[in-house]
Amino acid sequence: MTLIYALEIIGTFVFAISGLRLAAKKHMDLFGATVIAFVTAVGGGTTRDVLLGAYPVAWVQDTVYPVVILLAVPFTFIFRKYIVNLKRTFFIFDTIGIALFTISGMQKALSLGIHPGLAIVMGMVSAVVGGVIRDILCNEIPLIFRKEIYATACLAGAFAFFLLDYYTTLSENIIYLITTAIIIIIRVVSIKYDLSMPKMKG
Amino acid sequence: MTLIYALEIIGTFVFAISGLRLAAKKHMDLFGATVIAFVTAVGGGTTRDVLLGAYPVAWVQDTVYPVVILLAVPFTFIFRKYIVNLKRTFFIFDTIGIALFTISGMQKALSLGIHPGLAIVMGMVSAVVGGVIRDILCNEIPLIFRKEIYATACLAGAFAFFLLDYYTTLSENIIYLITTAIIIIIRVVSIKYDLSMPKMKG
Amino acid sequence: MTLIYALEIIGTFVFAISGLRLAAKKHMDLFGATVIAFVTAVGGGTTRDVLLGAYPVAWVQDTVYPVVILLAVPFTFIFRKYIVNLKRTFFIFDTIGIALFTISGMQKALSLGIHPGLAIVMGMVSAVVGGVIRDILCNEIPLIFRKEIYATACLAGAFAFFLLDYYTTLSENIIYLITTAIIIIIRVVSIKYDLSMPKMKG
């Protein structure tokens, strides 16, 4: 098992938890919540694969993904006191998820010979689309469009990945860890100091 | 013409009617209503085919699908007294639609060599995604996430299909009819006795 | 560079502007606005290409599309007095965009050997899906379903394209210009005289 695959699986698990948490808040039944978990966890990677025509889509080929998502349901139920109630715990899971998916998504696009600028876009698609679909299905304004720095952190990490991959001789695993850390740090710092991007003027 | 193809066409017709009915309730014009009918009828199967990379998508190859959808428009107009006003009639059409699409979608996934667990997911995708898109475009909370047992009925029928297909020697057509009936019965019974799945606790 | 490619690029630019304008109205930050511009500009063509299995999707292969969209951001900022405030200017850009995308989308579908009736549908998908996604992400009722004649103009232009392409010996470039003009004229006239399609009765 490669490091990038392990990161994908962990990202799938934490995104499924973020979906279950929002579904619980919306008082969905067990089935609806499982659907939201599924869509949140696979939505980004699936959109990337469909856009790239990279068939078969990861979770259609590899049953580890659905199994991990189904395991997240009892896990979230058992540890709901810690996961659902503590906003900080949830935030850390969500941040780790977007960091892991940005880098694994960009890596997949580059491995298919996509232009680096577009691979950055694909990394961001992998990271944010699952959450956008989750929010639309739950009738919330997508988190990505609200004030905090979110996708901008992914963008910075993806750009760092590109620079380190092209202009250094660091091993891939080291680059994964550095760039994932960059995304997590930017998001944590931006929340702590309440930083945001400039607004468009109406 | 095979039985499964006939079921698909009937499912397409009843789903188009369910789309037209909601569009009429939302006071859309004739064109918007036709678009909603189209998306409701082909949304699930198209999503399944795109996820599986099963090109060409059914309705792009076979003009019978769009023709059936266009025929549903004058049909709904002429019989609107019976279709639009009688909630029970609509409910039966919608239930037949999800039953037919679950089984035909699962069958298509299995015929492409997909893992049975994922074929069950694909059956449910075929059955529910069209309605989810219909509800989002009409700015309603998707029916699937509201209280009644809906997708759970599809899940039970798909699981029965898997069991009968793998562990019995029944002919395919008999299995189609039994599993379609299971879905319809579960949904009708759950509505009649107001059954619902347990809720996630917030 | 062919005329059809030039039309596609201009259409991409004007659609990006329409996305930026709505995002500004919704007080999104710079990043969110760029995402909305991107999705508005490529959403229709991407959906068409995915439905047709026409890989690679245009903007994944050709970096001119993302570059044009990114250029629309400073352009809209500099000329925001003229673009954001003047409703009429915006309307003209949006109308030109749907006209160009209808015809280029239909042309692409026909070049892939799709049935002409379905190519008309693909032309409309190319023209309207980007705007529908834009409106859903911004939590607006999609423009296409509101009262004015919108997609009906696309439909008329696409049908005219079909007739001129099959039954006359006019050159393709002449047909592009005539049919694009038809769509623009129908929409301008329908707005001027407040024309609309008949409503479905509830």
Coordinates of C-alpha atoms in Angstrom, one line a residue:
Chain A
M1 CA 0.0 0.0 0.0
T2 CA 1.4 3.3 -1.1
L3 CA 1.4 6.4 1.1
I4 CA -0.9 8.3 -1.3
Y5 CA -3.4 5.4 -1.1
A6 CA -3.4 5.4 2.7
L7 CA -4.0 9.2 2.6
E8 CA -6.9 8.7 0.2
I9 CA -8.5 6.2 2.5
I10 CA -8.1 8.3 5.6
G11 CA -9.5 11.3 3.7
T12 CA -12.5 9.2 2.7
F13 CA -13.1 8.2 6.3
V14 CA -12.9 11.8 7.7
F15 CA -15.1 13.2 4.9
A16 CA -17.7 10.5 5.6
I17 CA -17.7 11.6 9.2
S18 CA -18.2 15.3 8.2
G19 CA -21.2 14.2 6.0
L20 CA -22.7 12.2 8.9
R21 CA -22.3 15.1 11.3
L22 CA -24.2 17.6 9.0
A23 CA -26.9 15.0 8.3
A24 CA -27.4 14.4 12.1
K25 CA -27.7 18.2 12.5
K26 CA -30.4 18.2 9.8
H27 CA -32.3 15.3 11.6
M28 CA -32.0 12.9 8.6
D29 CA -32.8 9.3 9.1
L30 CA -30.0 6.6 9.1
F31 CA -30.3 5.9 5.4
G32 CA -30.3 9.6 4.3
A33 CA -27.3 10.2 6.5
T34 CA -25.4 7.3 4.9
V35 CA -26.1 8.6 1.5
I36 CA -24.8 12.1 2.5
A37 CA -21.7 10.4 4.0
F38 CA -21.1 8.5 0.7
V39 CA -21.6 11.6 -1.5
T40 CA -19.4 13.8 0.6
A41 CA -16.6 11.2 0.7
V42 CA -16.6 10.2 -3.0
G43 CA -18.1 13.3 -4.7
G44 CA -14.8 15.1 -5.2
G45 CA -12.7 12.2 -6.5
T46 CA -15.6 11.0 -8.7
T47 CA -16.0 14.4 -10.3
R48 CA -12.3 14.5 -11.0
D49 CA -12.3 11.1 -12.5
V50 CA -15.3 11.8 -14.7
L51 CA -13.8 15.1 -15.9
L52 CA -10.6 13.3 -16.7
G53 CA -12.3 10.3 -18.2
A54 CA -10.2 8.3 -15.8
Y55 CA -12.3 5.1 -15.8
P56 CA -13.1 3.1 -13.8
V57 CA -13.9 5.7 -11.1
A58 CA -11.9 4.8 -8.0
W59 CA -14.7 3.6 -5.7
V60 CA -16.4 1.6 -8.5
Q61 CA -13.3 -0.5 -8.9
D62 CA -12.1 -0.7 -5.3
T63 CA -14.6 -1.8 -2.6
V64 CA -12.4 -0.5 0.2
Y65 CA -13.9 3.0 -0.3
P66 CA -17.6 2.0 0.3
V67 CA -16.5 -0.3 3.2
V68 CA -14.6 2.6 4.8
I69 CA -17.6 4.8 4.4
L70 CA -20.0 2.2 5.9
L71 CA -17.6 1.8 8.9
A72 CA -17.7 5.5 9.5
V73 CA -21.5 5.2 10.4
P74 CA -21.1 3.1 13.6
F75 CA -17.9 4.9 14.4
T76 CA -19.6 8.2 14.3
F77 CA -22.5 6.8 16.3
I78 CA -20.2 5.4 19.1
F79 CA -18.0 8.5 19.3
R80 CA -20.8 11.0 18.6
K81 CA -20.2 12.9 21.9
Y82 CA -16.6 13.7 20.7
I83 CA -17.3 14.1 17.0
V84 CA -20.7 15.7 16.7
N85 CA -20.6 18.1 19.6
L86 CA -17.0 19.3 19.6
K87 CA -16.8 21.8 16.8
R88 CA -13.0 21.9 17.0
T89 CA -12.7 18.1 16.5
F90 CA -14.9 18.2 13.4
F91 CA -12.9 21.2 12.0
I92 CA -9.7 19.2 12.3
F93 CA -11.1 16.2 10.5
D94 CA -12.5 18.3 7.7
T95 CA -9.2 20.2 7.3
I96 CA -7.2 16.9 7.2
G97 CA -9.7 15.6 4.6
I98 CA -9.3 18.6 2.2
A99 CA -5.5 18.6 2.6
L100 CA -5.3 14.9 1.7
F101 CA -7.7 15.0 -1.2
T102 CA -6.0 18.1 -2.7
I103 CA -2.7 16.4 -2.9
S104 CA -3.9 12.9 -3.9
G105 CA -6.2 14.5 -6.6
M106 CA -3.4 16.6 -8.0
Q107 CA -1.0 13.6 -8.0
K108 CA -3.6 11.5 -9.9
A109 CA -4.1 14.2 -12.6
L110 CA -0.3 14.6 -13.0
S111 CA 0.1 10.9 -13.4
L112 CA -2.4 11.0 -16.3
G113 CA -0.2 13.7 -18.1
I114 CA -2.5 16.7 -17.4
H115 CA -1.0 20.2 -17.7
P116 CA 0.2 21.3 -14.2
G117 CA -2.1 24.3 -14.1
L118 CA -5.1 22.1 -14.7
A119 CA -3.7 19.4 -12.2
I120 CA -4.0 22.2 -9.6
V121 CA -7.6 22.7 -10.5
M122 CA -8.2 18.9 -10.4
G123 CA -6.7 18.8 -6.9
M124 CA -9.1 21.5 -5.7
V125 CA -12.0 19.7 -7.5
S126 CA -11.1 16.5 -5.6
A127 CA -11.0 18.4 -2.3
V128 CA -14.1 20.7 -2.4
V129 CA -16.8 19.2 -4.7
G130 CA -17.8 16.5 -2.1
G131 CA -18.5 19.2 0.5
V132 CA -20.3 21.4 -2.0
I133 CA -22.7 18.5 -3.0
R134 CA -23.1 17.7 0.7
D135 CA -24.1 21.3 1.5
I136 CA -26.5 21.6 -1.5
L137 CA -28.3 18.3 -0.6
C138 CA -28.6 19.6 3.0
N139 CA -29.9 23.0 1.7
E140 CA -26.9 25.0 3.1
I141 CA -24.9 27.7 1.4
P142 CA -21.8 25.8 0.3
L143 CA -19.1 26.2 3.0
I144 CA -16.6 27.0 0.2
F145 CA -18.4 30.3 -0.6
R146 CA -18.7 31.4 3.0
K147 CA -16.2 33.8 4.5
E148 CA -13.3 31.7 5.9
I149 CA -10.3 30.8 3.8
Y150 CA -11.0 27.3 2.6
A151 CA -10.3 26.5 -1.0
T152 CA -7.5 29.1 -1.0
A153 CA -5.6 26.8 1.4
C154 CA -6.0 24.0 -1.1
L155 CA -4.8 26.2 -3.9
A156 CA -1.7 27.2 -1.9
G157 CA -0.9 23.6 -1.1
A158 CA -1.5 22.5 -4.7
F159 CA 0.8 25.2 -6.0
A160 CA 3.5 24.2 -3.4
F161 CA 3.2 20.6 -4.7
F162 CA 3.8 21.8 -8.2
L163 CA 6.9 23.8 -7.2
L164 CA 8.4 21.1 -5.1
D165 CA 7.7 18.4 -7.6
Y166 CA 9.2 20.3 -10.6
Y167 CA 12.1 22.2 -9.0
T168 CA 13.4 20.0 -6.1
T169 CA 14.6 16.4 -5.9
L170 CA 12.6 15.6 -2.7
S171 CA 11.0 12.1 -2.7
E172 CA 7.2 12.1 -3.5
N173 CA 6.3 10.9 0.0
I174 CA 8.1 13.9 1.6
I175 CA 6.4 16.2 -0.8
Y176 CA 3.0 14.7 0.1
L177 CA 3.6 15.3 3.8
I178 CA 5.0 18.9 3.4
T179 CA 2.1 20.1 1.1
T180 CA -0.6 18.4 3.2
A181 CA 0.9 20.2 6.2
I182 CA 0.9 23.5 4.4
I183 CA -2.8 23.2 3.7
I184 CA -3.6 22.3 7.3
I185 CA -1.5 25.1 8.7
I186 CA -3.0 27.8 6.4
R187 CA -6.5 26.8 7.3
V188 CA -5.8 26.6 11.1
V189 CA -4.0 29.9 11.1
S190 CA -6.7 31.6 9.0
I191 CA -9.4 30.4 11.4
K192 CA -7.4 31.4 14.5
Y193 CA -6.8 34.9 13.3
D194 CA -10.1 35.3 11.4
L195 CA -8.4 35.9 8.0
S196 CA -10.5 36.1 4.8
M197 CA -10.1 36.9 1.1
P198 CA -11.1 40.3 -0.2
K199 CA -14.7 40.5 -1.3
M200 CA -16.0 41.3 -4.8
K201 CA -17.8 44.7 -4.7
G202 CA -21.5 44.5 -5.8
Chain B
M1 CA -37.7 -6.3 -27.0
T2 CA -36.6 -7.7 -23.7
L3 CA -38.6 -7.4 -20.5
I4 CA -35.8 -5.3 -18.9
Y5 CA -36.0 -2.8 -21.8
A6 CA -39.8 -2.6 -21.6
L7 CA -39.5 -1.9 -17.8
E8 CA -36.9 0.9 -18.5
I9 CA -39.2 2.5 -21.0
I10 CA -42.2 2.4 -18.6
G11 CA -40.1 3.7 -15.8
T12 CA -38.9 6.6 -18.0
F13 CA -42.6 7.5 -18.8
V14 CA -43.8 7.5 -15.2
F15 CA -40.8 9.5 -14.0
A16 CA -41.4 12.1 -16.7
I17 CA -44.9 12.4 -15.4
S18 CA -43.7 12.8 -11.8
G19 CA -41.4 15.6 -13.1
L20 CA -44.2 17.3 -15.0
R21 CA -46.5 17.1 -12.0
L22 CA -44.0 18.9 -9.7
A23 CA -43.2 21.5 -12.4
A24 CA -46.9 22.3 -12.8
K25 CA -47.2 22.7 -9.0
K26 CA -44.3 25.2 -9.2
H27 CA -46.0 27.1 -12.1
M28 CA -43.2 26.6 -14.6
D29 CA -43.8 27.3 -18.2
L30 CA -44.2 24.5 -20.8
F31 CA -40.5 24.5 -21.7
G32 CA -39.2 24.4 -18.1
A33 CA -41.6 21.6 -17.3
T34 CA -40.3 19.6 -20.2
V35 CA -36.8 20.1 -19.0
I36 CA -37.7 18.9 -15.5
A37 CA -39.5 15.9 -17.0
F38 CA -36.4 15.0 -19.1
V39 CA -34.0 15.4 -16.2
T40 CA -36.2 13.4 -13.8
A41 CA -36.5 10.6 -16.3
V42 CA -32.9 10.3 -17.5
G43 CA -31.0 11.7 -14.5
G44 CA -30.6 8.4 -12.6
G45 CA -29.6 6.2 -15.5
T46 CA -27.3 8.9 -16.9
T47 CA -25.5 9.2 -13.6
R48 CA -25.1 5.5 -13.4
D49 CA -23.7 5.3 -17.0
V50 CA -21.3 8.2 -16.4
L51 CA -20.1 6.6 -13.1
L52 CA -19.5 3.3 -14.9
G53 CA -18.1 4.9 -18.0
A54 CA -20.7 2.9 -19.9
Y55 CA -20.8 5.0 -23.1
P56 CA -22.8 5.8 -25.0
V57 CA -25.3 6.9 -22.3
A58 CA -28.6 5.1 -23.0
W59 CA -30.8 8.0 -24.2
V60 CA -28.0 9.5 -26.4
Q61 CA -27.9 6.3 -28.4
D62 CA -31.6 5.4 -28.4
T63 CA -34.1 8.1 -29.4
V64 CA -37.0 6.0 -27.9
Y65 CA -36.2 7.6 -24.5
P66 CA -36.6 11.3 -25.5
V67 CA -39.6 10.4 -27.6
V68 CA -41.3 8.7 -24.6
I69 CA -40.5 11.8 -22.4
L70 CA -42.0 14.2 -25.0
L71 CA -45.1 12.0 -25.3
A72 CA -45.6 12.3 -21.5
V73 CA -46.2 16.0 -21.9
P74 CA -49.5 15.9 -23.9
F75 CA -50.5 12.7 -21.9
T76 CA -50.0 14.6 -18.6
F77 CA -51.9 17.5 -20.0
I78 CA -54.9 15.5 -21.2
F79 CA -55.1 13.3 -18.0
R80 CA -54.1 16.1 -15.6
K81 CA -57.3 15.7 -13.6
Y82 CA -56.3 12.2 -12.7
I83 CA -52.5 12.6 -12.6
V84 CA -51.9 16.0 -11.0
N85 CA -54.8 16.1 -8.5
L86 CA -54.9 12.6 -7.2
K87 CA -52.0 12.2 -4.8
R88 CA -52.4 8.5 -4.7
T89 CA -52.2 8.0 -8.5
F90 CA -49.0 10.0 -8.5
F91 CA -47.5 8.0 -5.6
I92 CA -48.2 4.7 -7.4
F93 CA -46.5 6.0 -10.6
D94 CA -43.5 7.2 -8.7
T95 CA -43.2 3.9 -6.7
I96 CA -43.4 1.8 -9.9
G97 CA -40.7 4.1 -11.4
I98 CA -38.2 3.6 -8.6
A99 CA -38.9 -0.1 -8.5
L100 CA -38.3 -0.6 -12.2
F101 CA -35.1 1.6 -12.3
T102 CA -33.6 -0.1 -9.3
I103 CA -33.7 -3.5 -10.9
S104 CA -32.8 -2.4 -14.4
G105 CA -29.9 -0.3 -13.1
M106 CA -28.6 -3.2 -11.0
Q107 CA -28.9 -5.5 -13.9
K108 CA -26.9 -3.2 -16.2
A109 CA -24.1 -2.8 -13.6
L110 CA -23.9 -6.6 -13.1
S111 CA -23.8 -7.1 -16.9
L112 CA -20.7 -4.9 -16.9
G113 CA -19.0 -7.1 -14.3
I114 CA -19.3 -4.7 -11.4
H115 CA -19.0 -6.1 -7.8
P116 CA -22.5 -7.1 -6.5
G117 CA -22.3 -4.7 -3.6
L118 CA -21.5 -1.8 -5.9
A119 CA -24.2 -3.0 -8.4
I120 CA -26.7 -2.5 -5.5
V121 CA -25.4 1.0 -5.1
M122 CA -25.8 1.5 -8.9
G123 CA -29.4 0.3 -8.8
M124 CA -30.2 2.8 -6.1
V125 CA -28.3 5.6 -8.0
S126 CA -30.5 4.8 -11.1
A127 CA -33.7 5.0 -9.1
V128 CA -33.1 8.0 -6.9
V129 CA -30.8 10.5 -8.6
G130 CA -33.3 11.7 -11.2
G131 CA -35.8 12.6 -8.4
V132 CA -33.0 14.3 -6.3
I133 CA -32.1 16.5 -9.3
R134 CA -35.8 17.2 -9.9
D135 CA -36.2 18.3 -6.3
I136 CA -33.1 20.5 -6.3
L137 CA -34.0 22.3 -9.5
C138 CA -37.5 22.9 -8.1
N139 CA -35.9 24.1 -4.8
E140 CA -37.5 21.4 -2.7
I141 CA -35.7 19.3 0.0
P142 CA -35.0 16.0 -1.9
L143 CA -37.9 13.5 -1.2
I144 CA -35.3 10.8 -0.5
F145 CA -34.2 12.7 2.7
R146 CA -37.7 13.2 4.0
K147 CA -39.2 10.9 6.5
E148 CA -40.9 8.2 4.5
I149 CA -39.1 4.9 3.6
Y150 CA -38.0 5.5 0.0
A151 CA -34.5 4.5 -0.9
T152 CA -34.6 1.8 1.8
A153 CA -37.3 0.0 -0.3
C154 CA -34.9 0.2 -3.3
L155 CA -32.1 -1.2 -1.2
A156 CA -34.2 -4.1 0.0
G157 CA -35.3 -4.9 -3.6
A158 CA -31.7 -4.7 -4.9
F159 CA -30.4 -7.0 -2.1
A160 CA -33.2 -9.5 -2.9
F161 CA -32.2 -9.3 -6.6
F162 CA -28.6 -10.2 -5.6
L163 CA -29.7 -13.1 -3.4
L164 CA -32.1 -14.5 -6.0
D165 CA -29.7 -14.1 -8.9
Y166 CA -26.7 -15.8 -7.1
Y167 CA -28.5 -18.5 -5.0
T168 CA -31.5 -19.6 -7.0
T169 CA -32.0 -20.9 -10.6
L170 CA -35.1 -18.7 -11.2
S171 CA -35.2 -17.1 -14.7
E172 CA -34.1 -13.5 -15.0
N173 CA -37.6 -12.3 -15.9
I174 CA -39.1 -14.0 -12.9
I175 CA -36.5 -12.3 -10.7
Y176 CA -37.2 -8.9 -12.2
L177 CA -40.9 -9.3 -11.4
I178 CA -40.4 -10.6 -7.9
T179 CA -37.9 -7.8 -6.9
T180 CA -39.9 -5.0 -8.5
A181 CA -42.9 -6.3 -6.5
I182 CA -40.8 -6.3 -3.3
I183 CA -39.9 -2.6 -3.7
I184 CA -43.5 -1.6 -4.5
I185 CA -44.9 -3.6 -1.5
I186 CA -42.4 -2.2 1.0
R187 CA -43.1 1.3 -0.1
V188 CA -46.9 1.0 -0.1
V189 CA -46.9 -0.8 3.3
S190 CA -44.5 1.8 4.8
I191 CA -46.7 4.7 3.7
K192 CA -49.9 2.9 4.9
Y193 CA -48.5 2.3 8.4
D194 CA -46.4 5.4 8.5
L195 CA -43.2 3.5 9.0
S196 CA -39.8 5.3 9.0
M197 CA -36.1 4.7 9.5
P198 CA -34.5 5.6 12.9
K199 CA -33.2 9.2 12.9
M200 CA -29.5 10.2 13.5
K201 CA -29.3 12.1 16.8
G202 CA -28.0 15.7 16.5
Chain C
M1 CA -8.3 29.2 -35.7
T2 CA -11.8 28.3 -37.0
L3 CA -14.8 30.5 -36.6
I4 CA -16.5 28.0 -34.3
Y5 CA -13.5 27.9 -31.9
A6 CA -13.4 31.8 -31.8
L7 CA -17.2 31.8 -30.9
E8 CA -16.5 29.2 -28.1
I9 CA -13.8 31.4 -26.6
I10 CA -15.9 34.5 -26.8
G11 CA -18.8 32.6 -25.2
T12 CA -16.5 31.4 -22.4
F13 CA -15.5 34.9 -21.7
V14 CA -19.0 36.4 -21.6
F15 CA -20.3 33.5 -19.4
A16 CA -17.4 34.0 -17.0
I17 CA -18.4 37.7 -16.7
S18 CA -22.1 36.7 -16.0
G19 CA -20.9 34.4 -13.2
L20 CA -18.6 37.1 -11.7
R21 CA -21.5 39.5 -11.8
L22 CA -23.9 37.3 -9.8
A23 CA -21.1 36.3 -7.4
A24 CA -20.4 40.0 -6.7
K25 CA -24.1 40.6 -6.1
K26 CA -24.0 37.7 -3.5
H27 CA -20.9 39.3 -1.8
M28 CA -18.7 36.3 -2.4
D29 CA -14.9 36.7 -1.9
L30 CA -12.5 36.8 -4.8
F31 CA -11.9 33.1 -4.8
G32 CA -15.5 32.0 -4.6
A33 CA -16.3 34.4 -7.4
T34 CA -13.6 32.9 -9.6
V35 CA -15.0 29.4 -8.9
I36 CA -18.5 30.6 -10.0
A37 CA -17.0 32.2 -13.1
F38 CA -15.3 28.9 -14.0
V39 CA -18.3 26.7 -13.4
T40 CA -20.6 29.1 -15.3
A41 CA -18.3 29.2 -18.3
V42 CA -17.4 25.5 -18.6
G43 CA -20.4 23.8 -17.0
G44 CA -22.5 23.5 -20.1
G45 CA -19.7 22.3 -22.5
T46 CA -18.4 19.9 -19.8
T47 CA -21.8 18.3 -19.2
R48 CA -22.2 17.9 -23.0
D49 CA -18.8 16.3 -23.3
V50 CA -19.4 13.9 -20.3
L51 CA -22.8 12.9 -21.7
L52 CA -21.3 12.2 -25.1
G53 CA -18.2 10.5 -23.6
A54 CA -16.2 13.0 -25.8
Y55 CA -12.9 12.8 -23.9
P56 CA -10.8 14.7 -23.2
V57 CA -13.2 17.4 -22.0
A58 CA -12.4 20.7 -23.9
W59 CA -11.0 22.8 -21.1
V60 CA -8.9 19.9 -19.7
Q61 CA -7.1 19.6 -23.0
D62 CA -6.9 23.2 -23.9
T63 CA -5.5 25.7 -21.4
V64 CA -6.9 28.6 -23.4
Y65 CA -10.3 28.2 -21.7
P66 CA -9.0 28.5 -18.1
V67 CA -6.8 31.4 -19.1
V68 CA -9.7 33.3 -20.7
I69 CA -11.8 32.8 -17.5
L70 CA -9.0 34.0 -15.3
L71 CA -8.6 37.1 -17.6
A72 CA -12.3 37.8 -17.1
V73 CA -11.7 38.5 -13.4
P74 CA -9.5 41.6 -13.7
F75 CA -11.5 42.7 -16.8
T76 CA -14.8 42.6 -14.8
F77 CA -13.1 44.4 -11.9
I78 CA -11.8 47.2 -14.1
F79 CA -15.0 47.6 -16.1
R80 CA -17.4 46.8 -13.2
K81 CA -19.2 50.2 -13.5
Y82 CA -20.3 49.2 -17.0
I83 CA -20.7 45.5 -16.5
V84 CA -22.1 45.0 -13.0
N85 CA -24.4 48.0 -12.8
L86 CA -25.9 48.2 -16.3
K87 CA -28.5 45.5 -16.5
R88 CA -28.8 45.9 -20.2
T89 CA -25.0 45.3 -20.9
F90 CA -25.1 42.1 -18.8
F91 CA -28.2 40.9 -20.6
I92 CA -26.5 41.3 -24.0
F93 CA -23.4 39.4 -22.9
D94 CA -25.5 36.6 -21.5
T95 CA -27.6 36.4 -24.7
I96 CA -24.5 36.3 -26.9
G97 CA -23.1 33.5 -24.7
I98 CA -26.1 31.2 -24.9
A99 CA -26.4 31.8 -28.7
L100 CA -22.7 31.0 -29.3
F101 CA -22.8 27.9 -27.0
T102 CA -26.0 26.5 -28.5
I103 CA -24.5 26.5 -32.0
S104 CA -21.0 25.3 -31.1
G105 CA -22.5 22.6 -28.8
M106 CA -24.8 21.4 -31.5
Q107 CA -22.0 21.4 -34.1
K108 CA -19.8 19.3 -31.8
A109 CA -22.5 16.7 -31.2
L110 CA -23.2 16.5 -35.0
S111 CA -19.5 16.0 -35.7
L112 CA -19.6 13.0 -33.4
G113 CA -22.4 11.4 -35.4
I114 CA -25.2 12.0 -32.9
H115 CA -28.8 11.9 -34.1
P116 CA -29.9 15.5 -35.1
G117 CA -32.8 15.6 -32.6
L118 CA -30.3 14.7 -29.8
A119 CA -27.7 17.2 -31.2
I120 CA -30.4 19.9 -30.6
V121 CA -30.7 18.7 -27.0
M122 CA -26.9 18.8 -26.7
G123 CA -26.8 22.4 -28.0
M124 CA -29.2 23.4 -25.4
V125 CA -27.3 21.5 -22.6
S126 CA -24.2 23.4 -23.7
A127 CA -25.9 26.7 -23.5
V128 CA -28.0 26.5 -20.3
V129 CA -26.3 24.0 -17.8
G130 CA -23.5 26.4 -16.8
G131 CA -26.1 29.1 -15.9
V132 CA -28.2 26.5 -14.0
I133 CA -25.2 25.4 -11.9
R134 CA -24.3 29.0 -11.3
D135 CA -27.8 29.8 -10.0
I136 CA -28.0 26.7 -7.8
L137 CA -24.6 27.4 -6.2
C138 CA -25.7 31.0 -5.6
N139 CA -29.0 29.7 -4.2
E140 CA -31.2 31.4 -6.8
I141 CA -34.1 29.8 -8.7
P142 CA -32.4 28.9 -12.1
L143 CA -33.0 31.7 -14.6
I144 CA -34.1 29.1 -17.2
F145 CA -37.2 28.3 -15.2
R146 CA -38.3 31.9 -14.7
K147 CA -40.8 33.6 -16.9
E148 CA -38.8 35.0 -19.8
I149 CA -38.2 33.1 -23.0
Y150 CA -34.6 31.8 -22.6
A151 CA -34.1 28.2 -23.6
T152 CA -36.9 28.4 -26.1
A153 CA -34.6 30.9 -28.1
C154 CA -31.8 28.3 -28.0
L155 CA -34.2 25.6 -29.2
A156 CA -35.4 27.7 -32.1
G157 CA -31.8 28.5 -33.1
A158 CA -30.7 24.9 -32.9
F159 CA -33.7 23.8 -35.0
A160 CA -32.8 26.4 -37.6
F161 CA -29.2 25.1 -37.6
F162 CA -30.5 21.7 -38.3
L163 CA -32.7 22.9 -41.2
L164 CA -30.1 25.0 -42.8
D165 CA -27.4 22.4 -42.4
Y166 CA -29.5 19.6 -43.9
Y167 CA -31.5 21.3 -46.6
T168 CA -29.3 24.2 -47.9
T169 CA -25.9 24.5 -49.4
L170 CA -24.9 27.5 -47.3
S171 CA -21.3 27.3 -45.9
E172 CA -21.0 26.4 -42.2
N173 CA -19.7 29.8 -41.2
I174 CA -22.7 31.5 -42.7
I175 CA -25.0 29.1 -40.9
Y176 CA -23.2 29.8 -37.6
L177 CA -23.8 33.5 -38.0
I178 CA -27.4 33.2 -39.1
T179 CA -28.5 30.9 -36.3
T180 CA -26.6 32.8 -33.6
A181 CA -28.4 35.9 -34.8
I182 CA -31.7 34.1 -34.7
I183 CA -31.2 33.2 -31.0
I184 CA -30.1 36.7 -30.1
I185 CA -33.0 38.3 -31.9
I186 CA -35.7 36.0 -30.4
R187 CA -34.4 36.7 -26.9
V188 CA -34.1 40.5 -27.4
V189 CA -37.6 40.7 -29.0
S190 CA -39.2 38.5 -26.2
I191 CA -37.7 40.7 -23.5
K192 CA -38.7 43.9 -25.3
Y193 CA -42.4 42.8 -25.7
D194 CA -42.5 40.8 -22.5
L195 CA -43.3 37.5 -24.3
S196 CA -43.4 34.2 -22.4
M197 CA -44.3 30.6 -22.9
P198 CA -47.7 29.2 -21.7
K199 CA -47.6 28.0 -18.1
M200 CA -48.5 24.4 -16.9
K201 CA -51.6 24.5 -14.9
G202 CA -51.2 23.2 -11.3

